[in-house]
Every structure is written in structure tokens, then in C-alpha cells.
């Protein structure tokens, strides 16, 4: 079961400037930041709210760390904006398998590491009405 909107991923050229926009405009603070070399991103997670299942919803601000990363490619084509949405689930493996059986391309054979030690996978945007869609199981049994 997909139980929440875990985060919305927003691609930007300048992470510090974008963090400052969200802080000064809305009052959102950085909850966590990290570099994910595998994904080729420097990211800041802004915690928006807690959710009924003990998780939370975030904005994930993403700046590419290298030219050949998926986010750099996307920025070059589209400019800054919403890059993907992510649904939270307690069991990303089972969800990915179910969704794959429905004929939607799941991009990874096995989930990879996402922010804050989560396990993540992606669904191809061409099979999801143009929306790059991520599935996330947060560390510590779905709670974060
Ligand atoms: N949203 C919607 N459509 C997208 C998209 C996105 N974010 N990224 C690519 N597309 C579309 C393109 O517009 C293109 O469509 P057209 O053929 O109609 O022009 C098509 O998908 C292929 O795009 P591409 O530029 O050739 O890019 P690739 O096929 O090389 O890569 C994808 C696309 C989805 C496979 C790749 O972006 C990917 O693997 N994404 C998952 C990983 C990721 O996004 N990591 C960063 C975030 C990390 C995190 O959230 O923690
Ligand atoms: Co994400």
C-alpha cells in the first residue's frame, strides 16, 4: 500500500539559493542535507508535516553534482521545476513488484539508497502519464 506523499522532488541550479527562497518565502527549514553520489545530486530535505502512518512529507530540493546526472540532463532540457513525485510505502520491494506486474517499467531491479537511508526505486515517466514517480521506504521501518 502507498500511504503518503513522501516528497516532491524539485530540480534547481543553485541549492543554497533555492533553500533560501523556501526559507524566506514559506518559513521551511532544512531538516536534512546530503550528497548522493550514485544519483548525482546534492539535496536538501525540507520537512513539511508528519503523516498518519508516522512518516512525514518533504520537499526534496535537488542540485546536480555532475554533468551526466539525470537531474543535470533534465535541467538542461526543462529548466528549474518539479522533477518527480514520491509515494511512501512500508514495503518498496512488494510495491515495485506489484506495479511491474501491471506493465509499468520499474527502473531498478533492486531498490537503491535514497535520502536519510531510505530505499527507493523509480517508475518510468513514459508509463506514468509523464510523471517521474519514485517509491520510498524510509529507514527504521517506514518512520522518519
Ligand atoms: N519527468 C517527466 N518526464 C521525464 C523526466 C522527468 N523527470 N525525465 C525524463 N523524462 C522524459 C523526457 O522528457 C523524455 O521524453 P521525450 O522522449 O518525449 O522527449 C524521456 O523521458 C526520456 O528522457 P531523457 O532525457 O532521454 O532521459 P533518460 O531516458 O536518459 O532518463 C529517466 C530518464 C527517467 C530514466 C531518468 O531520469 C532516471 O533514471 N530517473 C530516476 C533517477 C533520478 O531521477 N534520480 C534523481 C533523484 C534522486 C532522488 O529522488 O533521491
Ligand atoms: Co526523490
PDB file of C-alpha atoms and ligand atoms in Angstrom:
ATOM      1  CA  UNK A   1       0.000   0.000   0.000  1.00  0.00           C
ATOM      2  CA  UNK A   2       1.178   3.506  -0.817  1.00  0.00           C
ATOM      3  CA  UNK A   3       0.375   5.520   2.283  1.00  0.00           C
ATOM      4  CA  UNK A   4       1.536   9.065   1.754  1.00  0.00           C
ATOM      5  CA  UNK A   5       3.207  11.621  -0.442  1.00  0.00           C
ATOM      6  CA  UNK A   6       6.741  11.182   0.882  1.00  0.00           C
ATOM      7  CA  UNK A   7       8.197  14.071  -1.079  1.00  0.00           C
ATOM      8  CA  UNK A   8       8.112  16.209  -4.167  1.00  0.00           C
ATOM      9  CA  UNK A   9      11.471  16.477  -5.932  1.00  0.00           C
ATOM     10  CA  UNK A  10      12.366  19.918  -7.269  1.00  0.00           C
ATOM     11  CA  UNK A  11      15.370  20.404  -9.543  1.00  0.00           C
ATOM     12  CA  UNK A  12      17.407  23.583  -9.242  1.00  0.00           C
ATOM     13  CA  UNK A  13      20.699  25.036 -10.456  1.00  0.00           C
ATOM     14  CA  UNK A  14      21.704  26.545  -7.101  1.00  0.00           C
ATOM     15  CA  UNK A  15      20.705  24.612  -3.978  1.00  0.00           C
ATOM     16  CA  UNK A  16      21.689  27.318  -1.478  1.00  0.00           C
ATOM     17  CA  UNK A  17      19.681  29.973  -3.295  1.00  0.00           C
ATOM     18  CA  UNK A  18      16.665  27.666  -3.567  1.00  0.00           C
ATOM     19  CA  UNK A  19      16.848  26.725   0.122  1.00  0.00           C
ATOM     20  CA  UNK A  20      16.873  30.432   0.931  1.00  0.00           C
ATOM     21  CA  UNK A  21      13.795  31.018  -1.249  1.00  0.00           C
ATOM     22  CA  UNK A  22      11.809  28.315   0.608  1.00  0.00           C
ATOM     23  CA  UNK A  23      13.040  29.633   3.982  1.00  0.00           C
ATOM     24  CA  UNK A  24      12.325  33.309   3.391  1.00  0.00           C
ATOM     25  CA  UNK A  25       9.076  32.812   1.468  1.00  0.00           C
ATOM     26  CA  UNK A  26       7.409  29.983   3.421  1.00  0.00           C
ATOM     27  CA  UNK A  27       9.475  29.545   6.572  1.00  0.00           C
ATOM     28  CA  UNK A  28      10.529  25.958   5.706  1.00  0.00           C
ATOM     29  CA  UNK A  29      13.861  24.954   7.241  1.00  0.00           C
ATOM     30  CA  UNK A  30      16.349  22.318   6.103  1.00  0.00           C
ATOM     31  CA  UNK A  31      15.666  19.103   8.028  1.00  0.00           C
ATOM     32  CA  UNK A  32      18.485  17.131   6.413  1.00  0.00           C
ATOM     33  CA  UNK A  33      21.006  17.566   3.616  1.00  0.00           C
ATOM     34  CA  UNK A  34      23.362  15.154   1.887  1.00  0.00           C
ATOM     35  CA  UNK A  35      25.166  14.288  -1.322  1.00  0.00           C
ATOM     36  CA  UNK A  36      24.034  11.119  -3.078  1.00  0.00           C
ATOM     37  CA  UNK A  37      26.862  10.297  -5.489  1.00  0.00           C
ATOM     38  CA  UNK A  38      25.019   7.370  -7.042  1.00  0.00           C
ATOM     39  CA  UNK A  39      22.120   9.650  -8.024  1.00  0.00           C
ATOM     40  CA  UNK A  40      24.444  12.563  -8.854  1.00  0.00           C
ATOM     41  CA  UNK A  41      22.664  15.045  -6.575  1.00  0.00           C
ATOM     42  CA  UNK A  42      23.252  17.372  -3.664  1.00  0.00           C
ATOM     43  CA  UNK A  43      19.952  17.622  -1.862  1.00  0.00           C
ATOM     44  CA  UNK A  44      18.105  19.326   0.952  1.00  0.00           C
ATOM     45  CA  UNK A  45      15.025  17.816   2.564  1.00  0.00           C
ATOM     46  CA  UNK A  46      12.535  20.340   3.941  1.00  0.00           C
ATOM     47  CA  UNK A  47      10.092  18.664   6.322  1.00  0.00           C
ATOM     48  CA  UNK A  48       6.554  19.888   5.706  1.00  0.00           C
ATOM     49  CA  UNK A  49       4.435  17.779   8.073  1.00  0.00           C
ATOM     50  CA  UNK A  50       4.025  14.494   9.893  1.00  0.00           C
ATOM     51  CA  UNK A  51       1.590  11.955   8.472  1.00  0.00           C
ATOM     52  CA  UNK A  52      -0.939   9.494   9.936  1.00  0.00           C
ATOM     53  CA  UNK A  53       1.373   6.495   9.470  1.00  0.00           C
ATOM     54  CA  UNK A  54       4.181   8.032  11.488  1.00  0.00           C
ATOM     55  CA  UNK A  55       6.104   9.195   8.424  1.00  0.00           C
ATOM     56  CA  UNK A  56       6.381  12.693   7.037  1.00  0.00           C
ATOM     57  CA  UNK A  57       6.164  14.684   3.827  1.00  0.00           C
ATOM     58  CA  UNK A  58       9.088  16.663   2.460  1.00  0.00           C
ATOM     59  CA  UNK A  59      10.212  18.848  -0.360  1.00  0.00           C
ATOM     60  CA  UNK A  60      13.414  17.430  -1.832  1.00  0.00           C
ATOM     61  CA  UNK A  61      15.486  20.173  -3.430  1.00  0.00           C
ATOM     62  CA  UNK A  62      17.989  18.727  -5.907  1.00  0.00           C
ATOM     63  CA  UNK A  63      21.106  20.232  -7.445  1.00  0.00           C
ATOM     64  CA  UNK A  64      23.179  18.091  -9.823  1.00  0.00           C
ATOM     65  CA  UNK A  65      26.737  17.195  -8.813  1.00  0.00           C
ATOM     66  CA  UNK A  66      27.857  16.186 -12.293  1.00  0.00           C
ATOM     67  CA  UNK A  67      27.012  16.935 -15.921  1.00  0.00           C
ATOM     68  CA  UNK A  68      25.918  13.402 -16.779  1.00  0.00           C
ATOM     69  CA  UNK A  69      23.448  13.041 -13.882  1.00  0.00           C
ATOM     70  CA  UNK A  70      19.744  12.573 -14.598  1.00  0.00           C
ATOM     71  CA  UNK A  71      18.925  15.889 -12.896  1.00  0.00           C
ATOM     72  CA  UNK A  72      21.559  17.824 -14.885  1.00  0.00           C
ATOM     73  CA  UNK A  73      20.138  16.382 -18.088  1.00  0.00           C
ATOM     74  CA  UNK A  74      16.626  17.298 -17.062  1.00  0.00           C
ATOM     75  CA  UNK A  75      17.593  20.862 -16.051  1.00  0.00           C
ATOM     76  CA  UNK A  76      19.363  21.438 -19.363  1.00  0.00           C
ATOM     77  CA  UNK A  77      16.189  20.466 -21.201  1.00  0.00           C
ATOM     78  CA  UNK A  78      13.478  21.947 -18.961  1.00  0.00           C
ATOM     79  CA  UNK A  79      14.996  24.498 -16.622  1.00  0.00           C
ATOM     80  CA  UNK A  80      14.140  24.521 -12.918  1.00  0.00           C
ATOM     81  CA  UNK A  81      10.914  22.991 -11.636  1.00  0.00           C
ATOM     82  CA  UNK A  82       9.127  19.903 -10.334  1.00  0.00           C
ATOM     83  CA  UNK A  83      11.193  16.854 -11.308  1.00  0.00           C
ATOM     84  CA  UNK A  84       9.367  13.922  -9.649  1.00  0.00           C
ATOM     85  CA  UNK A  85       6.849  12.865  -7.036  1.00  0.00           C
ATOM     86  CA  UNK A  86       7.494  10.158  -4.433  1.00  0.00           C
ATOM     87  CA  UNK A  87       4.979   7.907  -2.689  1.00  0.00           C
ATOM     88  CA  UNK A  88       5.797   6.396   0.693  1.00  0.00           C
ATOM     89  CA  UNK A  89       5.243   2.719   1.439  1.00  0.00           C
ATOM     90  CA  UNK A  90       6.279   0.324   4.183  1.00  0.00           C
ATOM     91  CA  UNK A  91       7.431  -2.200   1.537  1.00  0.00           C
ATOM     92  CA  UNK A  92       9.049  -0.776  -1.583  1.00  0.00           C
ATOM     93  CA  UNK A  93      10.028  -4.260  -2.842  1.00  0.00           C
ATOM     94  CA  UNK A  94       6.442  -5.553  -2.817  1.00  0.00           C
ATOM     95  CA  UNK A  95       5.014  -2.342  -4.298  1.00  0.00           C
ATOM     96  CA  UNK A  96       7.590  -2.314  -7.091  1.00  0.00           C
ATOM     97  CA  UNK A  97       6.855  -5.974  -7.907  1.00  0.00           C
ATOM     98  CA  UNK A  98       3.075  -5.360  -7.989  1.00  0.00           C
ATOM     99  CA  UNK A  99       3.436  -2.300 -10.178  1.00  0.00           C
ATOM    100  CA  UNK A 100       5.866  -4.068 -12.530  1.00  0.00           C
ATOM    101  CA  UNK A 101       3.270  -6.848 -12.948  1.00  0.00           C
ATOM    102  CA  UNK A 102       0.840  -4.179 -14.171  1.00  0.00           C
ATOM    103  CA  UNK A 103       3.195  -3.416 -17.065  1.00  0.00           C
ATOM    104  CA  UNK A 104       4.772  -0.224 -15.722  1.00  0.00           C
ATOM    105  CA  UNK A 105       8.564  -0.104 -16.126  1.00  0.00           C
ATOM    106  CA  UNK A 106      10.360  -0.074 -12.765  1.00  0.00           C
ATOM    107  CA  UNK A 107      13.812   1.399 -13.381  1.00  0.00           C
ATOM    108  CA  UNK A 108      15.851  -0.625 -10.870  1.00  0.00           C
ATOM    109  CA  UNK A 109      15.966  -4.402 -10.332  1.00  0.00           C
ATOM    110  CA  UNK A 110      16.610  -3.774  -6.638  1.00  0.00           C
ATOM    111  CA  UNK A 111      15.804  -0.586  -4.692  1.00  0.00           C
ATOM    112  CA  UNK A 112      18.764   1.764  -4.166  1.00  0.00           C
ATOM    113  CA  UNK A 113      19.711   4.125  -1.369  1.00  0.00           C
ATOM    114  CA  UNK A 114      17.811   7.413  -1.126  1.00  0.00           C
ATOM    115  CA  UNK A 115      17.856  10.286   1.322  1.00  0.00           C
ATOM    116  CA  UNK A 116      18.202   9.586   5.052  1.00  0.00           C
ATOM    117  CA  UNK A 117      18.954   5.907   4.474  1.00  0.00           C
ATOM    118  CA  UNK A 118      15.681   5.203   2.673  1.00  0.00           C
ATOM    119  CA  UNK A 119      15.280   2.580  -0.059  1.00  0.00           C
ATOM    120  CA  UNK A 120      13.988   3.951  -3.349  1.00  0.00           C
ATOM    121  CA  UNK A 121      13.039   2.975  -6.858  1.00  0.00           C
ATOM    122  CA  UNK A 122      11.545   4.841  -9.817  1.00  0.00           C
ATOM    123  CA  UNK A 123       8.776   4.222 -12.360  1.00  0.00           C
ATOM    124  CA  UNK A 124       9.373   5.356 -15.915  1.00  0.00           C
ATOM    125  CA  UNK A 125       7.622   8.678 -16.609  1.00  0.00           C
ATOM    126  CA  UNK A 126       6.517   7.482 -20.052  1.00  0.00           C
ATOM    127  CA  UNK A 127       4.425   4.759 -18.343  1.00  0.00           C
ATOM    128  CA  UNK A 128       3.014   7.199 -15.753  1.00  0.00           C
ATOM    129  CA  UNK A 129       1.434   9.929 -17.838  1.00  0.00           C
ATOM    130  CA  UNK A 130       4.611  11.995 -17.969  1.00  0.00           C
ATOM    131  CA  UNK A 131       5.263  11.938 -14.210  1.00  0.00           C
ATOM    132  CA  UNK A 132       8.570  10.503 -12.976  1.00  0.00           C
ATOM    133  CA  UNK A 133       7.374   8.588  -9.900  1.00  0.00           C
ATOM    134  CA  UNK A 134       9.507   7.357  -7.008  1.00  0.00           C
ATOM    135  CA  UNK A 135       8.579   4.756  -4.379  1.00  0.00           C
ATOM    136  CA  UNK A 136      10.205   5.142  -0.956  1.00  0.00           C
ATOM    137  CA  UNK A 137      10.517   3.080   2.171  1.00  0.00           C
ATOM    138  CA  UNK A 138      12.123   5.200   4.821  1.00  0.00           C
ATOM    139  CA  UNK A 139      14.757   3.833   7.172  1.00  0.00           C
ATOM    140  CA  UNK A 140      13.588   2.498  10.541  1.00  0.00           C
ATOM    141  CA  UNK A 141      10.505   0.653   9.327  1.00  0.00           C
ATOM    142  CA  UNK A 142       8.753   3.377   7.448  1.00  0.00           C
ATOM    143  CA  UNK A 143       9.025   6.094  10.102  1.00  0.00           C
ATOM    144  CA  UNK A 144      11.119   9.184   9.737  1.00  0.00           C
TER     145      UNK A 144
HETATM  146  N1  LIG B   1       9.670  13.817 -15.620  1.00  0.00           N
HETATM  147  C1  LIG B   1       8.928  13.550 -16.731  1.00  0.00           C
HETATM  148  N2  LIG B   1       9.451  13.109 -17.898  1.00  0.00           N
HETATM  149  C2  LIG B   1      10.784  12.909 -17.925  1.00  0.00           C
HETATM  150  C3  LIG B   1      11.612  13.148 -16.814  1.00  0.00           C
HETATM  151  C4  LIG B   1      11.009  13.622 -15.627  1.00  0.00           C
HETATM  152  N3  LIG B   1      11.719  13.897 -14.535  1.00  0.00           N
HETATM  153  N4  LIG B   1      12.891  12.852 -17.137  1.00  0.00           N
HETATM  154  C5  LIG B   1      12.870  12.448 -18.417  1.00  0.00           C
HETATM  155  N5  LIG B   1      11.601  12.493 -18.889  1.00  0.00           N
HETATM  156  C6  LIG B   1      11.163  12.184 -20.257  1.00  0.00           C
HETATM  157  C7  LIG B   1      11.898  13.059 -21.250  1.00  0.00           C
HETATM  158  O1  LIG B   1      11.242  14.291 -21.430  1.00  0.00           O
HETATM  159  C8  LIG B   1      11.919  12.219 -22.490  1.00  0.00           C
HETATM  160  O2  LIG B   1      10.702  12.352 -23.180  1.00  0.00           O
HETATM  161  P1  LIG B   1      10.672  12.611 -24.784  1.00  0.00           P
HETATM  162  O3  LIG B   1      11.323  11.373 -25.358  1.00  0.00           O
HETATM  163  O4  LIG B   1       9.208  12.721 -25.074  1.00  0.00           O
HETATM  164  O5  LIG B   1      11.473  13.847 -25.002  1.00  0.00           O
HETATM  165  C9  LIG B   1      12.022  10.794 -21.956  1.00  0.00           C
HETATM  166  O6  LIG B   1      11.549  10.857 -20.591  1.00  0.00           O
HETATM  167  C10 LIG B   1      13.460  10.290 -21.944  1.00  0.00           C
HETATM  168  O7  LIG B   1      14.233  11.273 -21.301  1.00  0.00           O
HETATM  169  P2  LIG B   1      15.772  11.519 -21.457  1.00  0.00           P
HETATM  170  O8  LIG B   1      16.025  12.977 -21.260  1.00  0.00           O
HETATM  171  O9  LIG B   1      16.304  10.865 -22.704  1.00  0.00           O
HETATM  172  O10 LIG B   1      16.349  10.827 -20.171  1.00  0.00           O
HETATM  173  P3  LIG B   1      16.735   9.319 -19.895  1.00  0.00           P
HETATM  174  O11 LIG B   1      15.867   8.365 -20.649  1.00  0.00           O
HETATM  175  O12 LIG B   1      18.202   9.191 -20.004  1.00  0.00           O
HETATM  176  O13 LIG B   1      16.338   9.277 -18.331  1.00  0.00           O
HETATM  177  C11 LIG B   1      14.914   8.528 -16.640  1.00  0.00           C
HETATM  178  C12 LIG B   1      15.014   9.364 -17.909  1.00  0.00           C
HETATM  179  C13 LIG B   1      13.525   8.688 -16.078  1.00  0.00           C
HETATM  180  C14 LIG B   1      15.181   7.055 -16.998  1.00  0.00           C
HETATM  181  C15 LIG B   1      15.997   9.055 -15.645  1.00  0.00           C
HETATM  182  O14 LIG B   1      15.734  10.403 -15.370  1.00  0.00           O
HETATM  183  C16 LIG B   1      16.073   8.275 -14.359  1.00  0.00           C
HETATM  184  O15 LIG B   1      16.669   7.207 -14.296  1.00  0.00           O
HETATM  185  N6  LIG B   1      15.455   8.793 -13.262  1.00  0.00           N
HETATM  186  C17 LIG B   1      15.492   8.150 -11.959  1.00  0.00           C
HETATM  187  C18 LIG B   1      16.624   8.639 -11.089  1.00  0.00           C
HETATM  188  C19 LIG B   1      16.511  10.082 -10.719  1.00  0.00           C
HETATM  189  O16 LIG B   1      15.706  10.842 -11.254  1.00  0.00           O
HETATM  190  N7  LIG B   1      17.379  10.493  -9.735  1.00  0.00           N
HETATM  191  C20 LIG B   1      17.410  11.841  -9.222  1.00  0.00           C
HETATM  192  C21 LIG B   1      16.551  11.995  -7.968  1.00  0.00           C
HETATM  193  C22 LIG B   1      17.103  11.226  -6.777  1.00  0.00           C
HETATM  194  C23 LIG B   1      16.142  11.152  -5.587  1.00  0.00           C
HETATM  195  O17 LIG B   1      14.964  11.419  -5.703  1.00  0.00           O
HETATM  196  O18 LIG B   1      16.634  10.793  -4.484  1.00  0.00           O
HETATM  197 CO1  LIG B   2      13.209  11.819  -4.635  1.00  0.00          CO
END
